Coordinates of C-alpha atoms and ligand atoms in Angstrom, one line a residue:
M1 CA 0.3 0.1 0.2
Q2 CA 1.6 3.6 -1.3
L3 CA 0.1 6.3 1.0
K4 CA 0.7 10.1 -0.4
C5 CA 2.1 13.1 1.7
N6 CA 0.3 15.7 -0.9
L7 CA -1.2 17.8 1.7
L8 CA 2.1 18.8 4.0
P9 CA 2.3 21.5 6.5
Q10 CA 2.4 25.0 5.8
D11 CA 3.9 28.4 7.8
D12 CA -0.1 29.3 8.5
G13 CA 0.8 32.6 9.8
R14 CA 3.7 33.9 12.6
C15 CA 3.1 32.0 15.8
G16 CA 3.5 34.7 18.9
W17 CA 4.4 31.8 20.9
Y18 CA 7.0 29.9 19.2
E19 CA 8.2 33.9 17.5
T20 CA 8.5 35.2 21.6
L21 CA 10.9 32.3 22.8
P22 CA 14.6 32.6 22.0
A23 CA 16.2 31.5 19.4
P24 CA 15.9 27.7 18.8
P25 CA 18.6 25.4 18.9
P26 CA 20.8 24.2 15.7
V27 CA 17.7 21.6 13.6
R28 CA 17.9 18.2 14.1
G29 CA 18.5 16.6 11.2
P30 CA 17.3 16.6 8.9
L31 CA 17.1 13.4 7.2
K32 CA 20.0 12.1 4.7
G33 CA 20.4 8.5 3.2
N34 CA 18.9 5.6 4.9
V35 CA 18.0 5.2 8.4
T36 CA 16.4 1.8 9.7
A37 CA 15.0 2.3 13.1
D38 CA 13.3 -0.3 15.6
W39 CA 10.2 2.2 15.3
V40 CA 9.5 4.8 12.8
V41 CA 7.0 8.2 14.9
L42 CA 5.6 10.4 12.2
G43 CA 4.8 13.8 13.3
A44 CA 6.4 15.0 16.3
G45 CA 3.7 17.4 17.9
L46 CA 2.0 16.0 21.7
A47 CA 1.3 13.0 20.1
G48 CA 4.8 12.2 18.8
L49 CA 6.7 13.3 21.1
A50 CA 4.5 11.3 23.3
A51 CA 4.6 8.1 21.5
A52 CA 8.5 8.2 21.0
R53 CA 9.1 8.9 24.4
R54 CA 6.8 5.8 25.4
L55 CA 8.8 3.3 23.7
A56 CA 11.8 5.1 24.7
E57 CA 10.8 4.2 28.1
L58 CA 9.5 0.9 27.7
Q59 CA 12.2 0.0 25.0
P60 CA 15.5 1.1 26.2
E61 CA 17.1 -1.0 23.8
A62 CA 15.3 -0.2 20.6
S63 CA 16.5 2.3 17.9
I64 CA 13.3 5.1 17.5
A65 CA 12.9 7.3 14.1
L66 CA 10.7 10.3 15.1
V67 CA 10.6 12.8 11.7
D68 CA 8.8 16.4 11.1
A69 CA 8.6 18.3 8.7
K70 CA 9.3 21.2 10.4
R71 CA 10.7 22.5 13.7
V72 CA 9.7 20.9 16.9
G73 CA 7.0 23.4 18.4
F74 CA 6.2 25.5 15.0
G75 CA 2.9 22.9 14.1
A76 CA -0.7 23.1 15.9
A77 CA 1.0 21.6 19.3
G78 CA 3.0 24.8 19.9
R79 CA 0.4 27.0 18.5
N80 CA -2.4 26.1 20.9
S81 CA -3.8 28.7 23.8
G82 CA -2.4 25.8 26.5
F83 CA -4.6 25.0 28.2
M84 CA -3.8 21.5 29.4
I85 CA -7.5 20.5 30.8
D86 CA -8.6 18.0 32.8
L87 CA -12.5 18.0 32.5
P88 CA -14.5 16.8 29.5
H89 CA -14.1 19.2 26.3
D90 CA -16.8 18.3 24.1
L91 CA -16.9 21.1 21.3
N92 CA -19.5 19.4 20.2
S93 CA -21.5 19.5 22.8
H94 CA -23.2 23.5 24.2
D95 CA -21.7 23.0 27.6
Y96 CA -18.6 20.9 27.0
T97 CA -19.8 18.1 29.4
G98 CA -21.7 15.0 28.3
D99 CA -22.7 11.3 28.9
V100 CA -21.4 11.2 32.9
E101 CA -19.5 7.6 32.4
A102 CA -18.0 9.0 29.1
D103 CA -16.7 12.1 31.3
R104 CA -15.7 10.8 34.0
N105 CA -13.3 8.1 31.7
Q106 CA -12.0 11.5 30.0
I107 CA -11.0 12.7 32.7
R108 CA -9.2 10.2 34.0
L109 CA -7.1 9.5 31.4
N110 CA -6.8 14.2 31.3
R111 CA -5.3 14.1 34.7
A112 CA -3.3 10.8 33.8
A113 CA -1.6 13.2 31.0
I114 CA -1.1 16.0 32.8
D115 CA 0.4 14.0 35.9
Y116 CA 3.0 12.4 32.9
I117 CA 3.6 15.6 31.0
R118 CA 4.0 17.6 34.6
G119 CA 6.7 14.9 35.6
I120 CA 9.3 15.5 32.9
V121 CA 8.8 18.9 33.1
K122 CA 9.9 18.9 36.7
R123 CA 12.6 16.4 36.1
H124 CA 13.9 18.6 33.2
S125 CA 13.4 21.7 34.8
I126 CA 11.5 22.7 30.8
D127 CA 10.6 26.0 31.2
C128 CA 7.3 26.7 30.2
D129 CA 5.8 29.0 32.5
W130 CA 3.6 25.9 34.0
Q131 CA 0.8 26.9 36.0
E132 CA -1.3 24.7 38.1
Q133 CA -4.0 27.4 38.8
G134 CA -6.8 26.3 37.0
K135 CA -9.3 27.8 34.2
L136 CA -12.4 30.3 34.0
H137 CA -15.0 30.3 31.7
G138 CA -16.6 33.7 31.6
A139 CA -20.3 34.6 30.2
A140 CA -20.5 38.0 28.8
E141 CA -25.0 36.9 28.1
E142 CA -27.6 35.0 28.8
R143 CA -27.0 32.2 26.8
G144 CA -23.5 31.5 27.7
Q145 CA -24.7 32.1 31.4
Q146 CA -27.3 29.5 31.0
S147 CA -24.8 27.1 29.3
L148 CA -22.2 28.2 32.5
E149 CA -25.3 26.8 34.4
T150 CA -25.2 23.5 32.9
F151 CA -21.7 23.2 32.4
A152 CA -21.9 23.5 36.7
K153 CA -25.0 21.1 36.7
G154 CA -22.7 18.9 34.8
L155 CA -19.5 19.3 37.1
A156 CA -21.7 18.6 40.3
A157 CA -23.1 15.5 38.7
L158 CA -19.3 14.3 38.4
G159 CA -18.0 15.1 41.3
E160 CA -15.5 17.6 40.7
S161 CA -15.1 21.1 42.1
Y162 CA -15.8 24.4 41.0
S163 CA -16.5 27.7 41.6
L164 CA -19.2 30.2 40.4
L165 CA -18.1 33.6 39.7
D166 CA -20.4 37.1 39.9
A167 CA -19.2 40.2 37.6
A168 CA -17.0 41.7 40.4
Q169 CA -15.1 38.9 41.1
M170 CA -15.0 38.3 37.1
K171 CA -13.9 41.9 37.0
A172 CA -11.2 41.4 40.0
I173 CA -9.4 38.8 37.7
T174 CA -9.3 39.6 34.5
G175 CA -10.1 44.0 34.8
T176 CA -12.7 43.4 32.7
D177 CA -16.0 44.2 32.9
F178 CA -17.5 42.5 29.8
F179 CA -18.4 39.2 32.0
R180 CA -21.8 38.4 33.8
T181 CA -20.6 35.5 35.3
G182 CA -17.7 33.2 35.5
L183 CA -16.8 29.7 36.4
H184 CA -13.1 28.8 37.9
A185 CA -12.2 25.2 37.7
P186 CA -8.8 24.3 39.1
G187 CA -7.0 20.7 37.6
T188 CA -6.4 22.6 34.2
V189 CA -2.6 23.4 34.0
L190 CA -1.9 26.5 32.0
V191 CA 1.3 26.7 29.1
Q192 CA 3.5 28.1 27.2
P193 CA 2.4 25.6 24.6
A194 CA 5.6 26.4 22.2
A195 CA 7.9 26.1 25.1
L196 CA 6.8 23.0 26.7
V197 CA 6.8 21.5 22.9
R198 CA 10.2 22.0 22.7
G199 CA 11.2 21.4 26.3
L200 CA 9.5 17.6 25.3
G201 CA 11.6 17.5 22.2
A202 CA 15.1 18.8 23.3
T203 CA 14.8 16.2 26.8
L204 CA 14.0 12.9 24.4
P205 CA 16.2 9.9 25.6
E206 CA 19.1 9.0 23.5
N207 CA 17.4 6.4 21.7
V208 CA 15.2 8.5 20.2
Q209 CA 16.4 9.8 16.6
L210 CA 14.5 13.1 16.3
F211 CA 14.6 14.3 12.2
E212 CA 13.3 18.2 12.0
E213 CA 12.5 19.7 8.9
S214 CA 12.1 16.2 6.8
P215 CA 8.8 16.2 5.3
V216 CA 7.7 13.1 4.7
R217 CA 6.7 12.7 1.0
S218 CA 5.0 9.0 0.5
I219 CA 4.6 5.9 2.9
A220 CA 5.2 2.2 1.5
V221 CA 2.9 0.2 3.9
G222 CA 5.1 -2.9 3.7
K223 CA 7.8 -5.3 5.7
P224 CA 9.5 -2.9 6.2
H225 CA 7.9 0.3 6.0
V226 CA 9.5 3.0 3.8
L227 CA 8.8 6.5 4.9
T228 CA 10.2 8.5 2.0
T229 CA 11.3 12.8 2.2
D230 CA 13.2 14.8 -0.3
S231 CA 16.6 13.7 0.3
G232 CA 16.5 10.0 2.6
Q233 CA 14.3 7.2 3.9
I234 CA 13.3 5.4 6.7
R235 CA 13.0 2.1 7.0
S236 CA 11.1 0.1 10.0
P237 CA 9.2 -2.7 10.9
R238 CA 6.6 -0.8 12.7
L239 CA 5.3 2.8 12.1
I240 CA 3.0 4.8 14.7
L241 CA 0.9 7.5 12.9
A242 CA 1.0 10.8 14.4
N243 CA 0.4 13.5 12.2
N244 CA -3.3 14.7 13.4
A245 CA -5.0 16.4 11.1
Y246 CA -2.4 15.8 8.1
A247 CA -4.1 12.2 8.4
S248 CA -7.3 13.0 6.9
Q249 CA -5.5 12.8 3.3
F250 CA -5.2 8.9 3.6
S251 CA -8.4 7.4 2.3
Q252 CA -6.7 4.1 2.2
F253 CA -7.5 3.9 6.2
G254 CA -11.0 5.2 6.0
F255 CA -9.8 8.7 7.4
K256 CA -10.6 10.8 4.4
G257 CA -14.1 12.6 5.1
R258 CA -14.2 10.9 8.4
L259 CA -11.1 13.5 10.3
L260 CA -12.0 16.6 9.3
P261 CA -9.5 19.4 9.2
I262 CA -10.9 21.9 11.2
Y263 CA -8.7 25.4 11.7
T264 CA -8.8 27.4 14.5
Y265 CA -6.8 31.2 15.1
G266 CA -4.8 32.9 17.8
S267 CA -3.1 36.6 18.1
L268 CA -1.0 38.2 20.6
T269 CA 0.0 41.5 21.8
R270 CA 2.7 43.4 22.3
P271 CA 3.3 43.6 26.3
L272 CA 1.2 46.3 27.8
N273 CA 3.6 48.6 29.2
E274 CA 3.3 49.6 33.0
K275 CA 0.3 51.7 32.5
E276 CA -2.0 50.2 30.6
K277 CA -1.3 47.4 33.5
V278 CA -2.6 49.8 35.7
S279 CA -5.3 50.6 33.7
L280 CA -6.7 47.4 33.2
G281 CA -6.1 46.0 36.4
G282 CA -6.8 42.4 37.2
Q283 CA -4.4 39.5 38.1
E284 CA -1.2 38.7 36.1
K285 CA -1.9 35.7 34.8
W286 CA -5.0 34.3 33.7
G287 CA -7.3 32.0 31.1
L288 CA -10.4 32.2 30.4
I289 CA -12.3 29.8 27.7
P290 CA -15.8 30.9 26.7
A291 CA -19.1 29.9 28.0
D292 CA -20.0 28.9 24.6
P293 CA -17.9 26.3 22.4
M294 CA -17.7 28.9 19.6
G295 CA -16.7 31.9 21.7
T296 CA -13.7 33.3 22.5
T297 CA -10.6 31.9 24.5
V298 CA -8.4 34.9 26.6
R299 CA -5.7 35.0 28.0
R300 CA -3.2 37.0 30.1
M301 CA 0.4 36.0 30.0
G302 CA 2.5 37.6 32.6
S303 CA 5.4 38.7 30.1
G304 CA 2.2 41.5 29.8
R305 CA 0.6 40.0 26.4
I306 CA -2.7 38.9 25.6
C307 CA -3.4 35.9 23.5
I308 CA -7.0 35.9 21.8
R309 CA -8.1 32.6 20.3
N310 CA -11.6 32.3 18.0
S311 CA -13.2 31.2 14.5
F312 CA -13.3 28.0 12.9
T313 CA -12.9 27.1 9.9
Y314 CA -13.2 23.9 7.6
N315 CA -9.6 24.0 5.5
P316 CA -9.5 20.6 3.8
A317 CA -6.2 21.8 2.1
I318 CA -4.7 22.2 5.9
N319 CA -3.9 25.5 5.3
A320 CA -5.1 28.9 6.3
S321 CA -4.6 31.7 3.4
T322 CA -3.5 34.8 3.4
G323 CA -7.2 36.3 3.4
Q324 CA -8.4 34.1 5.8
L325 CA -5.9 35.4 8.1
D326 CA -6.7 38.8 7.6
R327 CA -10.0 38.4 8.1
V328 CA -9.9 36.2 11.5
R329 CA -7.5 38.8 12.4
A330 CA -9.8 41.7 12.2
S331 CA -12.2 38.8 14.3
H332 CA -9.5 38.6 16.8
L333 CA -9.6 42.6 17.2
R334 CA -12.8 43.2 17.2
S335 CA -13.2 40.5 20.5
F336 CA -10.0 42.4 22.0
R337 CA -11.5 45.6 21.8
R338 CA -15.2 44.5 22.9
R339 CA -13.3 43.2 26.3
F340 CA -11.1 45.3 26.9
P341 CA -12.0 48.8 25.8
M342 CA -9.0 50.7 28.2
L343 CA -6.3 48.7 25.7
E344 CA -6.9 50.7 23.2
N345 CA -3.7 51.7 21.8
V346 CA -2.7 47.8 22.1
D347 CA -2.6 45.9 18.7
F348 CA -1.4 42.2 17.7
E349 CA 1.7 41.5 16.6
Y350 CA 0.8 37.9 15.1
T351 CA -1.8 36.0 14.3
W352 CA -1.6 32.3 13.5
G353 CA -3.7 29.5 12.8
G354 CA -3.4 25.4 13.3
A355 CA -5.1 22.5 12.4
L356 CA -7.3 20.5 14.9
C357 CA -8.6 17.0 14.2
I358 CA -12.1 16.5 14.7
T359 CA -14.6 14.1 14.2
R360 CA -18.1 14.3 13.8
N361 CA -18.7 11.9 17.4
G362 CA -15.8 12.7 18.6
G363 CA -14.2 9.1 18.3
A364 CA -10.7 8.4 17.0
P365 CA -8.9 5.1 15.0
F366 CA -6.7 4.8 18.0
G367 CA -5.1 1.4 17.6
E368 CA -3.9 -1.0 14.9
I369 CA -5.2 0.0 11.4
A370 CA -3.1 -2.2 9.0
P371 CA -0.2 -4.9 10.0
G372 CA 2.4 -2.9 12.0
V373 CA 0.6 0.6 11.4
Y374 CA -0.9 2.0 14.2
S375 CA -2.9 5.2 14.9
A376 CA -2.6 8.1 17.6
V377 CA -4.2 10.3 15.6
C378 CA -7.2 12.4 16.0
Q379 CA -7.3 14.5 19.0
N380 CA -11.0 15.8 18.9
G381 CA -9.2 19.5 20.0
L382 CA -7.9 18.7 23.1
G383 CA -4.3 18.1 22.2
L384 CA -2.7 19.0 25.5
T385 CA -4.3 16.1 27.4
R386 CA -5.9 13.7 24.3
G387 CA -2.3 13.7 22.4
T388 CA 0.0 13.4 25.0
N389 CA -2.6 10.5 26.0
S390 CA -2.9 8.8 22.4
G391 CA 0.9 8.6 21.4
K392 CA 2.0 7.2 25.1
M393 CA -0.7 5.1 25.0
I394 CA -0.9 4.4 21.6
A395 CA 3.5 3.3 22.3
E396 CA 2.2 0.8 25.2
Y397 CA -0.5 -1.1 23.2
A398 CA 2.2 -1.3 20.5
V399 CA 4.4 -3.4 22.9
G400 CA 1.7 -5.7 24.2
D401 CA 0.9 -3.9 27.6
Q402 CA -2.7 -4.0 29.5
N403 CA -3.9 -1.6 31.4
E404 CA -7.2 0.2 32.8
L405 CA -6.2 3.5 30.5
L406 CA -5.5 1.6 27.6
D407 CA -8.5 -0.1 27.9
I408 CA -11.0 2.9 27.8
M409 CA -8.9 4.0 24.5
L410 CA -9.3 1.4 23.0
K411 CA -13.3 1.3 23.9
Q412 CA -13.3 4.5 22.4
P413 CA -15.8 5.2 19.4
K414 CA -14.4 4.6 15.7
P415 CA -14.9 8.1 13.8
A416 CA -18.4 8.5 12.2
C417 CA -18.7 8.6 8.5
N418 CA -20.0 12.1 6.7
P419 CA -21.8 12.5 3.6
P420 CA -19.5 12.9 0.6
E421 CA -18.4 16.2 -1.4
P422 CA -19.5 18.8 -2.0
L423 CA -22.2 18.0 0.8
L424 CA -19.8 17.5 3.6
G425 CA -17.8 21.3 3.1
I426 CA -21.2 22.8 2.5
G427 CA -22.5 21.5 5.7
L428 CA -19.5 21.8 7.8
R429 CA -19.0 25.5 6.8
S430 CA -23.1 26.4 7.2
T431 CA -22.8 24.6 10.7
L432 CA -19.3 26.8 12.0
A433 CA -20.9 29.5 10.3
W434 CA -24.4 29.3 12.4
K435 CA -22.6 27.9 15.6
E436 CA -20.6 31.2 15.4
W437 CA -23.5 33.1 14.6
R438 CA -25.4 31.8 17.8
A439 CA -22.4 32.5 20.3
G440 CA -23.0 36.5 20.0
S441 CA -21.1 37.9 22.2
E442 CA -19.1 35.0 23.9
L443 CA -17.3 35.7 20.4
Ligands
FAD501 C1 -5.1 28.2 17.8 C2 -5.1 27.1 18.4 C3 -5.7 27.0 20.1 C4 -5.7 25.3 21.0 N1 -6.1 25.7 21.9 C5 -6.0 24.2 22.9 C6 -5.6 24.2 24.1 O1 -5.6 25.2 24.5 N2 -5.6 22.9 24.2 C7 -5.5 22.0 23.8 O2 -5.1 20.6 24.4 N3 -5.3 21.5 22.7 C8 -5.4 23.1 21.8 N4 -5.8 22.9 20.3 C9 -5.4 21.6 19.7 C10 -3.8 21.2 19.7 O3 -3.0 21.8 19.4 C11 -3.9 19.9 18.6 O4 -5.0 19.0 19.2 C12 -2.6 19.2 19.5 O5 -1.6 20.0 18.5 C13 -2.6 17.8 18.2 O6 -1.5 17.5 19.1 P1 -0.7 15.9 17.5 O7 0.7 15.6 18.0 O8 -1.8 15.5 17.2 O9 -1.0 16.6 16.3 P2 0.2 18.2 16.1 O10 0.0 18.6 16.5 O11 -0.8 18.7 14.8 O12 1.1 17.5 15.3 C14 0.7 16.9 14.0 C15 3.1 16.7 13.6 O13 2.8 16.4 12.1 C16 3.6 16.3 11.3 N5 3.6 16.3 10.5 C17 2.1 15.9 9.4 N6 2.7 15.8 8.2 C18 3.9 15.3 8.3 C19 4.3 14.6 7.3 N7 4.1 14.5 5.8 N8 6.2 14.7 7.1 C20 6.1 14.8 8.0 N9 5.4 16.0 9.7 C21 4.4 15.7 9.1 C22 3.2 18.4 11.4 O14 4.3 18.7 11.0 C23 3.0 18.4 13.1 O15 4.2 18.8 13.8 C24 -5.5 24.0 19.8 C25 -5.3 24.8 18.3 C26 -5.0 25.6 17.9 C27 -4.5 25.8 16.7

């Protein structure tokens, strides 16, 4: 079987998280010539980094090749808003929660991922602004308020702790009187995502060989599997797919039309000056998730920068056009101005997009999908925790481990199928537009 990787990662705007880090270390790789390895992992995002690390932990004698088209931290894993979320976070639901048993399992998985990453961050002193401060949810209007109430009921039914906040309490934290009500849930960890991912890449065990800036153009699935780049090949009997949204082009595994590459976008301001910090008030660091999943995520960083994330678009070619980035930047600016009228002279320094991989039913193709080919793709928008778990646990599964969390991963539903194009595109784009319109001022 021959898999073509015609859709390769693009630049998708300048990511503020990546660009504000110190200059990266020299490139590892690119791949040149022929390499053989016991395992090859495609994609060095959260899933790929976790898979390679876990394989190395479980099989210290094995050789593991980890290959990425870009620098570690450049892709979606370093482009996200940095919420390592412990609670259910179903983007298809109006209040993030769903079936109680599924939610309980999701919480167990998410917390295991946080524990795993926390251990690595501590062991290697990874400087990624790790903040165990939980997440805020903020509602700006009646509908949002109702979603928060439903979310709170859902958390109560799960036995999870949270506190409800009134407008004054929200203002004391965020500095703005934009939010009528809020909710604080304590278990989420906030990070600088590009710093975390770069740190994970820099501290991989010695038996992992990382090849950056090595776009894989094709994969011959066989014995062994052969991954071909512009200047080399990797041969290995076992392949782990951790290329997330880019796997949606693999029709051979039934992924096309089931794995949906949905883009979302971030913008980061310049640092606020002292006068602006005083006029804003509030706390120095916080992260806020919108009451409506289609609304605007906001983070204030210790550096004095503010990050805005909103807008979802269906991009089957897995790149964001300049026009799209311009439109999104304008939308980010509107959302920013509504929330922070006192910061009228503050503008964005960076705007970027990144690909999520979503399925209609929240399922994922986790497991062995062809002899010696394992899938850790499709995190349904929850990459920091779910991506970590997919990678870590696919490694455990592939070496024959058994454990309770792995059973949960294996029992999750497979991706639902969708109508063919052009119906799929028409349906998705109109659903996204309608949901965004319905989010009202939560956007
Ligand atoms: C703006 C934004 C905000 C977000 N906020 C959050 C958040 O707060 N919390 C959260 O949990 N999630 C968030 N997400 C989602 C999260 O970033 C993703 O779910 C996560 O990155 C998925 O991890 P992954 O390792 O599966 O895939 P990716 O991070 O997409 O990694 C896949 C890797 O595969 C590589 N690749 C693909 N094709 C090839 C090829 N042919 N050859 C070589 N390499 C290849 C890519 O370069 C990439 O590095 C957000 C995403 C965006 C874009």
